[in-house]
XYZ file of C-alpha atoms in Angstrom:
714
model
C 32.513 55.495 153.800
C 32.724 54.274 157.373
C 31.641 50.725 158.080
C 29.562 50.211 161.175
C 30.556 47.379 163.463
C 27.775 44.987 164.447
C 26.093 45.930 167.674
C 26.149 43.407 170.536
C 23.373 40.855 170.148
C 23.256 41.105 166.318
C 23.879 37.930 164.269
C 25.271 37.834 160.761
C 23.082 36.149 158.107
C 24.655 32.907 156.813
C 25.959 32.907 153.228
C 23.423 32.012 150.555
C 25.253 28.767 149.670
C 25.033 27.444 153.249
C 21.880 25.581 154.244
C 20.890 23.572 157.293
C 20.017 19.933 156.680
C 19.330 16.916 158.863
C 21.143 13.647 158.159
C 20.034 10.349 159.615
C 21.329 6.792 159.479
C 19.903 3.570 160.818
C 20.916 2.892 164.432
C 22.636 6.272 164.761
C 21.802 9.659 166.302
C 20.710 12.101 163.538
C 22.984 15.044 162.746
C 21.972 18.643 162.025
C 24.710 20.238 159.950
C 25.308 23.402 157.991
C 25.939 22.222 154.443
C 28.249 24.435 152.411
C 27.100 23.777 148.842
C 30.389 25.128 147.488
C 32.361 22.426 149.342
C 33.156 19.189 147.468
C 30.648 16.484 148.263
C 33.404 14.032 149.175
C 34.553 16.424 151.914
C 31.010 16.718 153.273
C 30.656 12.919 153.370
C 34.007 12.633 155.150
C 32.852 15.046 157.886
C 29.523 13.221 158.321
C 31.209 9.819 158.506
C 33.807 11.118 160.994
C 31.012 12.336 163.286
C 29.649 8.775 163.333
C 33.105 7.183 163.467
C 32.634 5.494 160.100
C 35.539 4.536 157.851
C 35.628 4.360 154.051
C 33.486 7.462 153.488
C 33.838 6.946 149.722
C 31.472 3.965 150.030
C 28.602 6.045 151.411
C 26.106 8.337 149.704
C 23.572 10.996 150.612
C 20.003 10.022 149.793
C 16.789 12.028 150.036
C 14.683 10.641 152.876
C 11.279 11.358 151.301
C 9.520 10.712 148.002
C 11.477 8.531 145.567
C 14.705 8.575 147.658
C 17.046 9.749 144.933
C 20.787 9.540 145.542
C 23.018 12.576 145.433
C 26.309 10.765 144.741
C 27.316 8.145 142.253
C 29.244 5.738 144.448
C 27.012 4.143 147.031
C 26.902 1.118 149.235
C 23.172 0.537 148.586
C 23.706 -0.758 145.035
C 26.234 -3.333 146.177
C 24.032 -4.499 149.053
C 20.954 -4.877 146.831
C 22.823 -6.772 144.127
C 24.191 -9.037 146.808
C 20.639 -9.626 148.001
C 19.653 -10.816 144.533
C 21.971 -13.806 144.954
C 20.621 -14.638 148.375
C 19.411 -18.194 148.858
C 16.614 -16.791 151.012
C 13.560 -16.227 148.776
C 12.154 -13.515 151.035
C 15.505 -11.719 151.078
C 15.650 -11.809 147.281
C 12.096 -10.528 147.039
C 12.845 -7.609 149.378
C 16.007 -6.730 147.409
C 14.004 -6.699 144.160
C 11.333 -4.471 145.697
C 13.925 -1.882 146.714
C 15.671 -2.183 143.359
C 12.396 -1.394 141.549
C 11.834 1.582 143.855
C 15.320 3.043 143.389
C 16.028 2.207 139.723
C 14.109 5.228 138.422
C 17.018 7.359 139.681
C 19.540 7.764 136.859
C 22.578 7.922 139.156
C 21.605 4.786 141.038
C 20.744 2.982 137.780
C 24.185 3.726 136.332
C 25.801 2.352 139.484
C 23.732 -0.851 139.331
C 24.470 -1.329 135.619
C 28.198 -0.784 136.172
C 28.122 -3.580 138.764
C 26.598 -6.068 136.264
C 23.112 -5.585 137.693
C 21.417 -6.261 134.351
C 23.211 -9.587 134.010
C 22.100 -10.635 137.503
C 18.509 -9.676 136.785
C 18.721 -11.488 133.453
C 19.756 -14.650 135.271
C 16.707 -14.423 137.557
C 14.430 -13.932 134.530
C 16.011 -16.759 132.509
C 16.044 -19.230 135.398
C 12.344 -18.662 136.116
C 12.531 -20.452 139.471
C 9.623 -18.375 140.800
C 6.921 -17.570 138.226
C 5.090 -15.243 140.585
C 6.080 -12.024 142.356
C 9.848 -12.557 142.124
C 9.714 -12.871 138.316
C 7.394 -9.864 138.030
C 9.719 -7.735 140.182
C 12.719 -8.914 138.164
C 11.069 -7.923 134.878
C 10.006 -4.557 136.298
C 13.491 -3.771 137.632
C 15.047 -4.842 134.318
C 12.705 -2.515 132.406
C 13.401 0.401 134.766
C 17.145 0.070 134.227
C 16.901 -0.371 130.444
C 14.652 2.639 129.948
C 17.425 5.011 131.034
C 19.071 4.311 127.664
C 22.478 3.481 129.148
C 22.467 0.011 127.535
C 21.047 -0.691 124.069
C 18.185 -3.157 123.655
C 20.126 -4.674 120.764
C 22.637 -6.142 123.250
C 20.093 -8.590 124.701
C 20.853 -12.231 124.012
C 18.631 -14.472 121.896
C 18.136 -17.035 124.741
C 16.984 -14.220 127.055
C 14.440 -12.926 124.504
C 13.193 -16.462 123.852
C 12.671 -17.000 127.572
C 10.554 -13.832 127.808
C 8.616 -15.063 124.763
C 7.904 -18.289 126.677
C 6.288 -16.276 129.465
C 4.032 -14.595 126.892
C 3.062 -17.911 125.287
C 2.339 -19.776 128.554
C -1.314 -20.532 129.281
C -1.121 -20.513 133.084
C 0.899 -17.513 134.201
C 0.717 -14.971 137.003
C -1.432 -12.004 135.928
C 1.334 -9.547 136.822
C 4.034 -11.263 134.716
C 2.570 -11.342 131.188
C 1.903 -7.576 130.854
C 5.531 -6.915 131.835
C 6.809 -9.583 129.425
C 4.711 -8.086 126.602
C 5.995 -4.618 127.432
C 9.611 -5.826 127.321
C 9.080 -7.517 123.952
C 7.495 -4.326 122.604
C 10.656 -2.394 123.521
C 12.834 -5.074 121.912
C 10.741 -5.064 118.712
C 10.807 -1.275 118.324
C 14.537 -0.986 119.088
C 16.162 -3.947 117.312
C 15.058 -5.120 113.829
C 16.923 -8.444 114.225
C 15.425 -9.274 117.623
C 12.077 -7.935 116.383
C 12.079 -10.621 113.672
C 12.782 -13.193 116.374
C 9.802 -11.980 118.404
C 7.624 -12.000 115.275
C 8.524 -15.602 114.515
C 8.175 -16.814 118.116
C 4.958 -15.029 119.202
C 1.975 -16.248 117.113
C -0.706 -13.717 116.224
C -3.254 -16.120 117.679
C -1.514 -15.833 121.051
C -1.840 -12.042 120.993
C -5.508 -12.421 120.060
C -5.984 -14.604 123.152
C -4.445 -11.899 125.347
C -6.638 -9.240 123.715
C -9.776 -11.220 124.495
C -8.970 -11.521 128.217
C -11.027 -9.039 130.237
C -7.899 -7.521 131.780
C -7.387 -3.965 130.553
C -3.663 -3.866 131.342
C -3.028 -7.154 129.543
C -5.145 -6.004 126.565
C -3.181 -2.753 126.333
C 0.244 -4.431 126.399
C -0.865 -7.069 123.874
C -2.116 -4.314 121.553
C 1.191 -2.456 122.048
C 3.223 -5.498 120.971
C 0.861 -6.116 118.044
C 1.271 -2.574 116.690
C 5.044 -2.787 117.248
C 5.204 -5.990 115.176
C 3.103 -4.379 112.437
C 5.322 -1.292 112.360
C 8.436 -3.434 112.006
C 6.992 -5.525 109.161
C 7.396 -4.854 105.439
C 4.408 -3.639 103.431
C 3.661 -7.149 102.136
C 4.068 -8.755 105.574
C 1.880 -6.082 107.152
C -0.893 -6.699 104.625
C -0.719 -10.438 105.247
C -0.830 -9.960 109.030
C -3.743 -7.504 108.918
C -5.728 -9.707 106.529
C -5.307 -12.600 108.958
C -6.316 -10.469 111.960
C -9.440 -9.196 110.181
C -10.355 -12.776 109.234
C -10.115 -13.660 112.929
C -12.652 -10.872 113.664
C -10.211 -8.607 115.502
C -11.975 -5.514 114.138
C -15.354 -6.608 115.487
C -13.840 -7.493 118.864
C -12.126 -4.089 119.172
C -15.349 -2.305 118.252
C -17.597 -4.207 120.671
C -15.332 -5.094 123.591
C -12.695 -2.354 123.714
C -14.149 0.823 122.197
C -17.621 0.200 123.640
C -16.400 -1.393 126.855
C -17.920 -0.256 130.142
C -14.439 0.687 131.374
C -13.051 4.014 130.066
C -10.531 3.753 127.241
C -7.016 4.561 128.476
C -4.715 6.995 126.688
C -2.231 4.253 125.787
C -4.901 2.010 124.239
C -6.287 5.021 122.322
C -2.809 5.610 120.902
C -2.416 1.986 119.803
C -5.851 2.027 118.144
C -4.762 5.170 116.291
C -1.583 3.374 115.152
C -3.586 0.322 114.037
C -5.953 2.559 112.062
C -3.039 4.450 110.460
C -1.214 1.252 109.476
C -4.386 -0.227 107.989
C -5.118 2.900 105.964
C -1.434 2.912 104.983
C -2.063 -0.246 102.951
C -3.854 2.026 100.471
C -0.707 4.067 99.825
C 0.764 1.890 97.034
C -2.471 2.178 95.022
C -2.585 5.905 95.772
C 0.990 6.343 94.465
C 0.572 4.176 91.349
C -0.704 5.768 88.110
C -2.805 3.824 85.648
C -0.747 1.744 83.228
C -2.154 2.156 79.689
C -0.635 -1.213 78.701
C -2.276 -3.160 81.552
C -5.032 -5.433 80.237
C -6.534 -5.794 83.730
C -6.855 -2.034 84.234
C -8.380 -1.550 80.772
C -10.957 -4.206 81.615
C -11.741 -2.468 84.902
C -12.430 0.785 83.058
C -14.656 -1.039 80.602
C -16.525 -2.690 83.491
C -17.110 0.754 84.981
C -18.531 1.997 81.680
C -20.673 -1.087 81.098
C -22.173 -0.917 84.599
C -23.625 2.476 83.695
C -24.414 2.120 79.983
C -24.663 -1.647 79.442
C -28.171 -1.747 77.988
C -27.614 1.408 75.978
C -24.235 0.197 74.779
C -25.606 -3.155 73.657
C -28.437 -1.603 71.678
C -26.251 1.028 70.077
C -23.179 -1.138 69.608
C -24.827 -4.071 67.844
C -23.509 -4.471 64.295
C -21.272 -1.372 64.444
C -17.784 -1.157 62.988
C -14.706 -1.054 65.213
C -14.222 2.700 64.635
C -17.859 3.407 65.433
C -17.669 1.270 68.556
C -14.520 3.139 69.747
C -16.251 6.446 69.143
C -19.256 5.239 71.138
C -17.025 4.152 74.057
C -15.211 7.499 74.046
C -18.561 9.320 74.193
C -19.720 7.161 77.095
C -16.505 7.785 79.024
C -17.172 11.489 78.519
C -20.640 10.974 79.970
C -19.053 9.218 82.946
C -17.284 12.491 83.704
C -13.756 11.824 82.463
C -12.028 14.919 81.132
C -10.376 12.999 78.277
C -11.819 10.577 75.753
C -9.030 8.256 76.937
C -9.870 7.831 80.665
C -6.391 6.512 81.432
C -5.023 10.051 81.139
C -7.245 11.234 84.012
C -5.890 8.465 86.257
C -2.227 9.170 85.562
C -2.249 11.799 88.331
C -0.823 10.653 91.676
C -2.259 10.869 94.187
C -4.878 9.399 93.894
C -3.703 7.102 91.078
C -5.378 3.699 90.984
C -7.066 4.279 94.354
C -9.632 6.486 92.605
C -10.385 3.661 90.151
C -10.750 1.241 93.082
C -13.251 3.593 94.725
C -15.322 3.993 91.561
C -15.422 0.226 90.980
C -16.394 -0.405 94.611
C -19.245 2.101 94.349
C -20.498 0.615 91.081
C -20.461 -2.952 92.468
C -21.699 -2.399 96.030
C -24.217 0.370 95.343
C -25.227 -0.308 91.686
C -28.560 1.512 91.924
C -27.010 4.652 93.381
C -24.189 4.465 90.816
C -26.533 4.146 87.819
C -28.781 6.890 89.138
C -25.797 9.236 89.661
C -24.364 8.664 86.157
C -27.579 8.592 84.146
C -29.090 11.544 85.983
C -26.104 13.750 85.176
C -25.201 12.408 81.729
C -28.672 13.171 80.336
C -28.803 16.803 81.485
C -28.596 19.538 78.867
C -28.553 22.589 81.171
C -24.802 22.592 81.968
C -25.516 21.592 85.583
C -24.316 18.005 85.201
C -21.989 16.705 87.962
C -19.016 14.818 86.419
C -18.806 11.464 88.224
C -15.219 10.503 87.316
C -13.709 13.931 87.939
C -15.597 14.200 91.239
C -14.478 10.718 92.286
C -10.834 11.470 91.583
C -10.899 14.709 93.555
C -12.941 13.189 96.394
C -10.372 10.378 96.742
C -7.614 12.982 97.097
C -9.716 14.801 99.689
C -10.341 11.648 101.766
C -6.638 10.744 101.683
C -5.808 14.188 103.061
C -8.474 14.111 105.779
C -7.536 10.576 106.896
C -3.738 11.138 106.522
C -3.250 8.145 104.229
C 0.448 7.519 103.655
C 1.627 9.762 106.479
C 3.918 8.293 109.188
C 2.349 7.404 112.534
C 2.554 9.961 115.294
C 4.267 8.881 118.515
C 1.703 10.560 120.765
C -1.563 10.925 118.824
C -4.768 9.270 120.050
C -7.022 10.565 117.268
C -8.587 7.348 116.024
C -12.083 7.120 114.536
C -14.433 4.594 116.189
C -16.302 4.391 112.868
C -13.205 2.837 111.268
C -13.498 -0.269 113.473
C -17.264 -0.530 112.991
C -17.143 -1.206 109.263
C -15.307 -3.455 106.798
C -13.720 -1.588 103.864
C -14.220 1.652 105.786
C -12.321 3.856 103.301
C -14.335 2.659 100.301
C -17.592 2.861 102.283
C -16.732 6.408 103.275
C -16.175 7.199 99.609
C -19.637 5.839 98.772
C -21.191 8.201 101.303
C -18.998 11.082 100.152
C -19.734 10.781 96.416
C -23.480 10.796 97.033
C -23.047 13.783 99.347
C -21.091 15.552 96.605
C -23.905 14.987 94.090
C -26.469 16.229 96.621
C -24.413 19.352 97.402
C -23.861 19.967 93.676
C -27.615 20.083 93.120
C -28.186 22.278 96.195
C -25.629 24.767 94.857
C -27.018 24.523 91.290
C -23.381 24.286 90.265
C -21.844 24.177 86.800
C -18.444 22.945 85.693
C -16.971 26.354 86.534
C -18.080 25.904 90.164
C -16.316 22.551 90.618
C -13.653 23.843 93.025
C -16.263 25.728 95.083
C -18.309 22.550 95.460
C -15.225 20.615 96.581
C -14.485 23.266 99.219
C -18.000 22.882 100.626
C -17.728 19.063 100.584
C -14.369 19.261 102.374
C -15.983 21.396 105.074
C -18.943 19.019 105.388
C -16.705 15.951 105.725
C -14.178 17.585 108.057
C -16.840 18.948 110.419
C -18.585 15.572 110.596
C -15.379 13.537 111.081
C -14.437 15.869 113.945
C -17.610 14.737 115.753
C -16.176 11.164 115.808
C -19.403 9.323 114.900
C -19.386 5.751 116.171
C -20.828 4.161 113.022
C -21.045 4.731 109.281
C -24.811 5.172 109.479
C -24.432 7.877 112.107
C -21.805 9.557 109.923
C -24.171 9.400 106.928
C -27.000 10.955 108.952
C -24.889 13.779 110.353
C -23.122 14.679 107.116
C -26.372 14.751 105.127
C -27.907 17.014 107.766
C -25.062 19.486 107.154
C -26.577 20.868 103.947
C -25.187 23.605 101.751
C -27.658 26.004 103.360
C -26.374 25.065 106.817
C -22.783 25.604 105.698
C -23.759 29.032 104.345
C -25.436 29.860 107.643
C -22.311 28.921 109.587
C -20.141 30.965 107.257
C -22.515 33.936 107.502
C -22.471 33.781 111.294
C -18.678 33.734 111.342
C -18.486 36.604 108.846
C -20.966 38.772 110.754
C -19.119 38.085 113.949
C -15.895 39.236 112.304
C -17.397 42.318 110.656
C -19.150 43.397 113.858
C -15.839 43.692 115.627
C -14.100 45.894 113.040
C -15.842 49.251 113.594
C -13.343 51.913 114.868
C -15.183 52.560 118.179
C -15.308 48.815 118.835
C -11.622 48.471 118.055
C -10.837 51.303 120.481
C -12.910 49.644 123.197
C -11.188 46.313 122.592
C -7.754 47.914 122.970
C -8.786 49.385 126.330
C -10.038 45.995 127.521
C -6.967 44.015 126.471
C -4.668 44.672 129.494
C -7.328 43.614 132.005
C -8.238 40.484 130.054
C -4.587 39.514 129.498
C -4.175 39.691 133.271
C -7.154 37.356 133.615
C -5.611 34.891 131.130
C -2.285 35.058 132.968
C -4.056 34.275 136.243
C -5.823 31.288 134.649
C -2.560 29.940 133.217
C -0.834 30.076 136.598
C -3.812 28.378 138.263
C -3.582 25.625 135.630
C 0.095 25.108 136.462
C -0.804 24.909 140.156
C -3.338 22.165 139.366
C -0.579 20.198 137.621
C -0.531 17.827 134.638
C 0.403 14.202 133.991
C 3.128 13.967 131.334
C 4.377 10.844 129.538
C 8.030 9.952 129.311
C 9.236 9.332 125.764
C 12.669 7.875 125.170
C 14.775 8.159 122.035
C 13.473 4.783 120.760
C 9.936 4.121 121.938
C 6.743 5.547 123.301
C 6.842 4.691 126.989
C 3.864 4.263 129.264
C 5.558 5.808 132.305
C 4.005 8.929 133.741
C 5.305 11.841 135.749
C 3.449 14.707 137.365
C 4.484 18.347 137.529
C 2.811 21.320 139.188
C 3.567 24.835 140.404
C 3.561 25.535 144.124
C 0.726 27.787 145.403
C 3.182 30.630 146.041
C 4.435 30.387 142.431
C 8.052 29.953 143.554
C 8.788 26.267 142.927
C 8.024 23.642 140.252
C 7.396 20.299 141.970
C 7.534 16.994 140.068
C 8.000 13.249 140.342
C 7.081 9.876 138.814
C 3.599 8.382 139.311
C 1.974 5.059 138.480
C -0.614 4.889 135.677
C -4.157 4.819 137.029
C -3.149 6.351 140.363
C -4.671 9.604 141.584
C -2.589 12.753 140.945
C -0.220 13.224 143.906
C -0.308 16.181 146.260
C 2.461 18.780 145.856
C 3.871 17.723 149.223
C 4.284 14.143 147.963
C 6.439 15.095 144.968
C 10.151 14.496 145.636
C 11.717 16.890 143.126
C 11.754 20.676 143.250
C 12.962 23.328 140.832
C 12.982 26.936 142.102
C 11.491 29.309 139.552
C 14.318 31.746 140.332
C 16.827 29.213 138.918
C 15.080 28.931 135.536
C 17.095 30.537 132.753
C 14.856 30.156 129.732
C 11.923 28.348 128.163
C 12.707 26.287 125.049
C 10.179 24.866 122.576
C 10.185 22.634 119.513
C 13.512 21.918 117.851
C 15.420 23.943 120.442
C 14.640 21.320 123.113
C 17.483 18.889 123.869
C 15.197 15.821 123.912
C 13.953 16.704 120.407
C 17.476 17.174 119.049
C 18.399 13.720 120.391
C 15.558 12.092 118.417
C 16.632 13.582 115.106
C 14.560 15.270 112.418
C 12.518 12.439 110.888
C 8.952 13.016 109.725
C 7.652 10.740 112.477
C 8.987 13.206 115.056
C 7.025 16.180 113.711
C 4.236 15.744 116.241
C 6.791 15.288 119.036
C 8.436 18.548 118.043
C 5.090 20.368 118.189
C 4.396 19.176 121.751
C 7.907 19.452 123.221
C 9.120 22.160 125.577
C 11.932 22.423 128.131
C 13.085 24.741 130.893
C 16.807 25.295 131.300
C 18.019 25.996 134.819
C 21.186 26.318 136.858
C 22.439 23.196 138.632
C 25.610 24.255 140.361
C 27.876 25.610 137.673
C 26.195 23.575 134.925
C 23.108 24.139 132.844
C 20.460 21.413 133.159
C 17.080 20.860 131.497
C 13.662 19.667 132.610
C 12.046 18.205 129.495
C 8.322 17.930 128.789
C 6.136 16.271 126.142
C 2.648 17.783 126.436
C -0.277 15.333 126.211
C -2.085 17.664 123.798
C -1.644 20.900 121.881
C -3.877 22.717 124.366
C -1.765 21.577 127.332
C 1.352 22.666 125.417
C -0.076 26.175 125.039
C -1.255 26.376 128.662
C 2.117 25.313 130.065
C 4.299 27.422 127.785
C 2.066 30.435 128.508
C 2.233 29.816 132.253
C 6.001 29.378 132.244
C 6.383 32.504 130.091
C 4.264 34.424 132.592
C 6.465 33.192 135.450
C 9.568 34.381 133.587
C 8.023 37.762 132.776
C 7.830 37.037 129.041
C 4.776 37.665 126.836
C 2.307 34.831 126.339
C 2.356 34.382 122.580
C 0.616 31.076 122.014
C -2.254 30.468 119.621
C -4.435 29.465 122.593
C -3.834 32.858 124.220
C -4.906 34.580 121.017
C -8.096 32.506 120.854
C -8.884 33.004 124.552
C -8.273 36.741 124.314
C -10.496 36.965 121.241
C -13.280 35.075 122.986
C -13.057 37.201 126.136
C -12.919 40.426 124.099
C -15.987 39.360 122.133
C -17.966 38.505 125.265
C -16.936 41.636 127.145
C -17.623 43.856 124.140
C -21.116 42.394 123.740
C -21.828 42.958 127.426
C -20.732 46.603 127.118
C -22.955 47.087 124.058
C -26.129 45.511 125.457
C -27.704 48.940 126.083
C -26.989 49.968 122.492
C -29.158 47.295 120.879
C -30.464 48.423 117.476
C -28.536 51.693 117.797
C -26.189 52.117 114.821
C -22.596 52.811 115.791
C -21.107 55.458 113.471
C -17.837 54.846 111.727
C -16.543 58.256 112.877
C -17.092 60.111 116.144
C -19.792 62.808 115.947
C -18.529 66.376 115.304
C -18.040 68.722 118.252
C -20.793 71.366 118.185
C -19.882 75.089 118.106
C -19.680 76.911 121.458
C -22.858 78.643 122.687
C -23.382 82.394 122.112
C -23.123 83.006 125.855
C -22.442 81.084 129.004
C -25.274 82.505 131.138
C -26.848 79.165 131.780
C -25.633 78.564 135.344
C -28.475 77.505 137.627
C -28.405 78.382 141.321
C -30.009 75.519 143.213
C -30.237 77.560 146.438
C -32.930 79.871 145.032
C -36.345 78.435 145.684
C -38.768 78.521 142.825
C -41.988 80.566 143.381
């Protein structure tokens, strides 16, 4: 083929790897250059410095002029200048250097440069000296935290004198309001990352001091104090944790949380909600040893507890029948009474050998008999005297109900790193687990009678009770009384009605003509879901940063540009309004994205390992891999909720041309199909839809039925 030469006046398009950028420097005329991205960066810097007649180009760096001002190179003069400013005798100069250090330390490249120049040691000196207990100390702590959170240096390398000095700032009575939250946050990181230093913090920071911080009407200080408290509890042994929690409950921490934090006029932040969830989980975790311990047939104490349970129900009857009886007759009488109590074996210890629930079931039964004696006696006597095979076995029901409550409340499971699913009712009641059992066992007896159940229906009754409890707990009632009211209103008849509604809804959508209509509607509705997912990405979401060692409280924001071509993201401060897309410093072209990764395939999940505590992190993690030069890089996300995880992975899949296969898409499609199908069938109300299409009638005997409209009728 012949190649045409360019006509006069035509210009050749620049290569794709050449872009025009403006470079500016203080007290110099800005330059507009064509940057060849394939050229080594050192060569580009040399050309720029030569244009300004600057020597030592290796000491200069390119820095973005907007947003968070990230550096493009590793070696830069800025780090050296700022660290020099930290040693300035001028207080204002030191303050200005710290401000810029805080601003720039979020950049990984800059942070590595500062750390390599002993920046952490210089900041540590400022913190340990404590010459200025106001803004300078606060900025020093903030810069220190920013550098440490990159994970370049381990928290375990901190010195004991340094940690003790930070502890002093926490324990001081008169301290700048901006310093103590940062000091608490630093100690939380130390406690979660280093067991040895965590013990030091535990011994140096009294629980009473944390209680003082919690009672200050400063939400940020309350949150950081609660964070350190939960970190100390997580690092303690089971015995130490029980001792600490008993002391905190004696000091009325539960009542304070319920009245002044949960029911505060200010909205509850996500971080505080997480720490309340952790506190609830750790408190319920104290029940795990009893749940895992079977009854010991040789334990005198446990035998006496079983006898106390029997006597509380049959004391008067036992005394009248047991007077003057032989030992064999008395044993036979006890065995019969244990049978009446609902134990499956004449020796009740055999029923309690199963773990879970182990001794926790015995604890629940004893608590019910002692704190609700009338209800206990009524339950046992009412069912033990029945002769119509409809008696509800108290002991068997209690054992199974204890298992059910442990499953619903996740007793013994490790704490999630992101969950915020605490129950306000837990903090509104002492002995909340046992009190919940008391409500549940009476509900079980009520449901048993409503179902007119027999022993053969035991599992069916437990399924209904599970549904009643789970539905009511999901409503998050704020008190035990409100829980009791709501769960008793959810009768067996109401559960049947809900099940019937769900079944009819399912059956009504299975007729062949309906299925055919649904298939025709699917493409249009999937397009609607795709449009909604992309709009959600354009709105953006706040994500939390989670390191390999701790749950951080730093936030970053990510959104999709309106033209769907670029992902824009950057760090934001907690409590600040979501930034505009134009204010976000980082950009990732959608065209550069290689793939979407989820769960265990994500690099930030692989770094954390495969422990049980990371299961929830794995379920919320996703990453996008993209090209950065000749290397593959990743943008890692931890979704704030399962719904946000589905929305973002669907939206990113749609951008990449992949199918949206999330559970949320299935639910949304089902809901839209149901609504659209009902709208299409409104005119067919009370008209039965046949299972098969009607038969085609035979052709007419002749086709002389054409009507000529032009002929006027007489």
